[in-house]
Coordinates of C-alpha atoms in Angstrom, one line a residue:
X1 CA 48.7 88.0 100.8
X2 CA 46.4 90.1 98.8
X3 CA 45.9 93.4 98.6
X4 CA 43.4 95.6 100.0
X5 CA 41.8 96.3 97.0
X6 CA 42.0 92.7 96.1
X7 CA 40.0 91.6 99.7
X8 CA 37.2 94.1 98.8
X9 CA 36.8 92.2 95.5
X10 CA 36.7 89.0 96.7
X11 CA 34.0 90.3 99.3
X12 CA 32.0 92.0 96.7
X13 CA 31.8 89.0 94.6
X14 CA 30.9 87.4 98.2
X15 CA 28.4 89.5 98.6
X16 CA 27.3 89.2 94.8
X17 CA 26.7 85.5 95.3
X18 CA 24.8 86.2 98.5
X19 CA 22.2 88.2 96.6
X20 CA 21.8 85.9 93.9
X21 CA 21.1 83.0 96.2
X22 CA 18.8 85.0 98.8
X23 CA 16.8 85.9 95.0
X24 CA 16.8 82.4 93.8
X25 CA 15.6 81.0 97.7
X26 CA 12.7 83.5 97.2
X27 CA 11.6 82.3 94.0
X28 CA 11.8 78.4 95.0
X29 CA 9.6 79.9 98.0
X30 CA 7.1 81.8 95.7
X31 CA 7.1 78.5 93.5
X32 CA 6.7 75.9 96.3
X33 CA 3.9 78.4 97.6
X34 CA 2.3 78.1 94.6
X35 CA 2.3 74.4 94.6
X36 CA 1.0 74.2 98.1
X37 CA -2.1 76.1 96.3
X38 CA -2.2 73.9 93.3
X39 CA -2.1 70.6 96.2
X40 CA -4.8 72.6 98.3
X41 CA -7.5 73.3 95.6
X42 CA -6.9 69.6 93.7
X43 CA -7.6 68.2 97.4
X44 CA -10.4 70.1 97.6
X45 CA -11.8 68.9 94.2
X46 CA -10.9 65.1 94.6
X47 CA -12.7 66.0 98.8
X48 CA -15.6 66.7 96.3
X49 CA -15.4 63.7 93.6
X50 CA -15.2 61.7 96.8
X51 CA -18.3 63.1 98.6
X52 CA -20.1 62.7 95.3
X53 CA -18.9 59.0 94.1
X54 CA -19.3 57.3 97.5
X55 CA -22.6 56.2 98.0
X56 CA -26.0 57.4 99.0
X57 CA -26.9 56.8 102.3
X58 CA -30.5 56.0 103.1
X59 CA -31.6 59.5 104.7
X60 CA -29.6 61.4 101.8
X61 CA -31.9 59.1 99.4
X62 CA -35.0 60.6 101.3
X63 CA -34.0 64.0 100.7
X64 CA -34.6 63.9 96.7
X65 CA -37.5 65.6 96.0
X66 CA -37.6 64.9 92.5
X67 CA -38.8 61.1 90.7
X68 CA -37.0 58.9 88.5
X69 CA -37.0 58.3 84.9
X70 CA -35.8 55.8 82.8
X71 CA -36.4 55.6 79.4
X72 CA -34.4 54.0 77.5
X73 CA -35.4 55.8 74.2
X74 CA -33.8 58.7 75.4
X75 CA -30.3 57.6 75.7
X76 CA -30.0 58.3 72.1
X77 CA -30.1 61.6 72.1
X78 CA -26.2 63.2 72.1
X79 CA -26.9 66.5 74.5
X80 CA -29.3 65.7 77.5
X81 CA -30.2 68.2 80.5
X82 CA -29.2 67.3 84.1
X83 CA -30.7 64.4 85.3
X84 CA -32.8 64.2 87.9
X85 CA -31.8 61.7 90.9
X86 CA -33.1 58.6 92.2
X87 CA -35.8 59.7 95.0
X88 CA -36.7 55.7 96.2
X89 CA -36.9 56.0 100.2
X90 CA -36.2 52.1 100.9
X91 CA -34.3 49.4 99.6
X92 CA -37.4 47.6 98.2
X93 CA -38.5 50.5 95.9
X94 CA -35.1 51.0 94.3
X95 CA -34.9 46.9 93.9
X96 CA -37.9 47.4 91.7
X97 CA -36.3 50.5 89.4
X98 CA -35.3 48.3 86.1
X99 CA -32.3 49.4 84.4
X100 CA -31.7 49.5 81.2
X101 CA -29.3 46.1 79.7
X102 CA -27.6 46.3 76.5
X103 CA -26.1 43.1 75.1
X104 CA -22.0 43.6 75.0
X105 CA -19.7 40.9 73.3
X106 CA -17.0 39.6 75.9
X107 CA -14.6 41.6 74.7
X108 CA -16.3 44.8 74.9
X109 CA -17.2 44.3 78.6
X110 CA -13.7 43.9 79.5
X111 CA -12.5 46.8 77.4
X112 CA -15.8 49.0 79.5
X113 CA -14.3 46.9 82.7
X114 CA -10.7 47.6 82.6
X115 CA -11.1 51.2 81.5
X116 CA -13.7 51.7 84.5
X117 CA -10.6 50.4 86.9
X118 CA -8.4 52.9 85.1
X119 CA -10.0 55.6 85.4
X120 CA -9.3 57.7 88.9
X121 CA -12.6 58.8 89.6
X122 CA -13.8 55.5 89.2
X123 CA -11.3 52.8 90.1
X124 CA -13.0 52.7 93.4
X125 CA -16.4 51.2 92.4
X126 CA -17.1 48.0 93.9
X127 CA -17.3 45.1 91.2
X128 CA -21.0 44.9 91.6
X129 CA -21.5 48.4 90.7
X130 CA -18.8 48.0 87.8
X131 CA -20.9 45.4 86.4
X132 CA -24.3 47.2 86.3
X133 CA -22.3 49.8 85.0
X134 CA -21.1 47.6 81.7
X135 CA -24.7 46.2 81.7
X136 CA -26.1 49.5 81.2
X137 CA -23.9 51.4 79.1
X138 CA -25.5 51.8 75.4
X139 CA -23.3 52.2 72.2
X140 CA -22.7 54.9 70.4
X141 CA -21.4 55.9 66.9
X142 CA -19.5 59.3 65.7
X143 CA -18.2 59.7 62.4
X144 CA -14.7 61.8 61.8
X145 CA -14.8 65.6 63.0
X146 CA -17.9 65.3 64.4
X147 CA -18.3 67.3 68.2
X148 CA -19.1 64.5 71.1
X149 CA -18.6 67.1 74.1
X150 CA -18.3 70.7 73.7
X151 CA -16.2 73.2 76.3
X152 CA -19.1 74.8 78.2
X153 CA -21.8 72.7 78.3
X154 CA -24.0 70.8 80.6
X155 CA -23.4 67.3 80.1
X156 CA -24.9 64.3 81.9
X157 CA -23.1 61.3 79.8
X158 CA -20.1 59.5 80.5
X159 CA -18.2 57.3 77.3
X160 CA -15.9 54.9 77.3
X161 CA -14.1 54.2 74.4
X162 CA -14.0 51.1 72.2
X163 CA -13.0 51.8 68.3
X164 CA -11.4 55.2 67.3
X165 CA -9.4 58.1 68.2
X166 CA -10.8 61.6 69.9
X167 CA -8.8 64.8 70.3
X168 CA -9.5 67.0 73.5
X169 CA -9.1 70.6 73.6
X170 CA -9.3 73.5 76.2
X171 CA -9.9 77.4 75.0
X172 CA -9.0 76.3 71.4
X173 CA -5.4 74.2 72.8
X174 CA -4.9 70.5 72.1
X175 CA -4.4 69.1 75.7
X176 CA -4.3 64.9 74.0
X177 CA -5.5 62.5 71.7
X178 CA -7.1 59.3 73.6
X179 CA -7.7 55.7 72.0
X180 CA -9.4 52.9 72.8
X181 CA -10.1 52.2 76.5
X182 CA -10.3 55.4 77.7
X183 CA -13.2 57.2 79.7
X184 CA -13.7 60.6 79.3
X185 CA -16.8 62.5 80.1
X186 CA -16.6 61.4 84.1
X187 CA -17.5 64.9 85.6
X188 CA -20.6 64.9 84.4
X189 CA -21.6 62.0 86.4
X190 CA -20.1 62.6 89.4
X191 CA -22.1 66.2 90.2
X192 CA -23.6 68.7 87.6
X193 CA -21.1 70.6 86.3
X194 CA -20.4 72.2 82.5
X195 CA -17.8 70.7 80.6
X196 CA -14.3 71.4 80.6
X197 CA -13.0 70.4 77.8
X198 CA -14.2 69.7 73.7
X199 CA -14.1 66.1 72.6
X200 CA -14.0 65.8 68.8
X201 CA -13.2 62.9 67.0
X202 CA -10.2 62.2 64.4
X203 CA -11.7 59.1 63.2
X204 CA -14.9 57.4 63.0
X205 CA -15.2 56.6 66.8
X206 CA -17.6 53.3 68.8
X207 CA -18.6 54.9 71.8
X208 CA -20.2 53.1 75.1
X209 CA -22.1 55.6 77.2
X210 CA -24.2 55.4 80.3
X211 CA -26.4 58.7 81.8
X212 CA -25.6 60.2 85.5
X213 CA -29.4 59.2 86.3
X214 CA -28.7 55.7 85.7
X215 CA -25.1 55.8 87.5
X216 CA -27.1 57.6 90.4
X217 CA -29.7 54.7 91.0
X218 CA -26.6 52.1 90.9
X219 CA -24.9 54.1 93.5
X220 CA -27.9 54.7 95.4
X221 CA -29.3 50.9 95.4
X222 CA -25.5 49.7 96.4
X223 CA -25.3 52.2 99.5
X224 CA -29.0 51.4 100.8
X225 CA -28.2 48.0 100.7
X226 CA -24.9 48.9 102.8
X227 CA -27.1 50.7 104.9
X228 CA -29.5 48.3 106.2
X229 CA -26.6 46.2 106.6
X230 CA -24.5 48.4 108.8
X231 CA -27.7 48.8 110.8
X232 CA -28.9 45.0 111.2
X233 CA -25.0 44.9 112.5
X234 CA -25.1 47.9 115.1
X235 CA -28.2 46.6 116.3
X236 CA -26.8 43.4 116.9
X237 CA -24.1 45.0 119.1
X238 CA -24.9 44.6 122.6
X239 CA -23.0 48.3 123.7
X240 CA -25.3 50.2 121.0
X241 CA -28.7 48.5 121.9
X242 CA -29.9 51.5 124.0
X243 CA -29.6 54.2 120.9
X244 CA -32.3 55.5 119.3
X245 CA -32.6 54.7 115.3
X246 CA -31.6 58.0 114.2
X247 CA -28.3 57.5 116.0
X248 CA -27.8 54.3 114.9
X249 CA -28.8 56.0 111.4
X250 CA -26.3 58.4 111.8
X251 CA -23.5 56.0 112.8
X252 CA -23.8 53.4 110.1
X253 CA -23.7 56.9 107.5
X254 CA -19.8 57.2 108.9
X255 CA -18.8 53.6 108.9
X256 CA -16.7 52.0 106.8
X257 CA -15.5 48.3 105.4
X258 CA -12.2 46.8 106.2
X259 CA -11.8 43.2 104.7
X260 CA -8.8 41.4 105.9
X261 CA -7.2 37.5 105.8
X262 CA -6.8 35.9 109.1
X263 CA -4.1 33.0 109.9
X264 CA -5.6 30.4 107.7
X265 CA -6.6 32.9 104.5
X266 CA -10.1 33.0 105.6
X267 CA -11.4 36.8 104.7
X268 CA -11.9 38.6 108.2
X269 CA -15.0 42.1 108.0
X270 CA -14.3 44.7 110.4
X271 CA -16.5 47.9 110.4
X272 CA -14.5 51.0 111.6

């Protein structure tokens, strides 16, 4: 049986041990509050990538105010202000908007394809809009050291990568080197926004590129199209017949595509 002395000691160290945990509980607790932060303010950016990649509906199309521009000539400049969007009100005027089309070897349409699917701002694209996508993009050519996005400003361009290797940075500090295959550049398509980062190459680089104007009218053309789909279906539904066409509007702006296999394999649509 201990001593007195000896008791006190032990509950001391007790008490010791105590401290230390209650210290170290506080600081996982600071650290996991932090991290709920971090989750709640990348939700709220990928809330925004979402709202910006899913597309156009027909009454957000007639809210542009501004006309569209394509000329090809001026792909070829590397710095480009912000583009203006696609301002077509009906399916039949953006059916008429000709994109650009730049001849691609198989193998560099698969390399544009597969880094498209990838990429997580972009993976979600239909494979319609994928392939005007590689149908549009226009190549590009850097030699070593030279600046393809600088930290700060307003870009409007999109690469993907074919030949080379690029080295990103953030307030002067190497964040990666990328390769082949790679997109980088995506922001700037998916809403206007500076850039965040420099891209300079390490090597002479081949480059595929496509504008955000260009990206816009693919988007745009693809959710019109949904659009009068969604509408020609509501319509069709006896329980909806007696809403007006702004509801009906306002409906097919909210739905969304299931595609399923039934028993025999056969694809099955629902509309949720």
């Amino acid at each position: 049986m201990g001593t007195l002395r000896d008791l006190q000691y032990a509950l001391q160290e007790k008490i010791e041990e105590l401290r230390q945990r209650d210290a170290l509980i506080d600081e996982l607790e600071l650290e996991l509050d932090q991290k709920d932060e971090l989750i709640q303010r990348l939700q709220n950016e990928l809330d925004k990538y979402r709202s910006v990649i899913r597309p156009a509906t027909a009454q957000q199309v007639q809210a542009q105010q501004q006309s569209l521009v394509l000329q090809p000539d001026q792909h070829r400049s590397k710095r480009q202000a912000i583009s203006a969007e696609p301002t077509a009100c009906d399916i039949s005027d953006l059916c008429h908007v000709t994109l650009p089309f730049y001849p691609k070897s198989t193998q560099s349409k698969e390399l544009i394809k597969d880094a498209i699917l990838d990429n997580d701002f972009m993976k979600n694209l239909e494979l319609s809009q994928i392939q005007e996508i590689v149908d549009c993009m226009y190549p590009v050519d850097y030699g070593k050291d030279a600046c393809i996005i600088k930290e700060g400003d307003v870009g409007s361009l999109v690469f993907v990568m074919e030949e080379g290797k690029v080295e990103v940075t953030k307030e002067e500090m190497k964040l990666c080197t990328m390769g082949p295959g790679k997109v980088f550049g995506e922001l700037a398509i998916l809403y206007n926004c500076t850039r965040t980062a420099t891209v300079r190459t390490l090597t002479h680089v081949k480059l595929w590129a496509i504008d955000r104007q260009c990206f816009q009218t693919i988007m745009m053309r693809t959710g019109l199209i949904k659009h009068a789909e969604y509408m020609d279906f509501l319509k069709s539904v006896p329980t909806f017949q007696g809403l007006s066409e702004e509801t009906l509007s306002k409906l097919a702006d909210v739905m969304e595509e299931v595609m399923t296999f039934d028993l025999t394999k056969q694809p099955v649509r629902f509309f949720l």
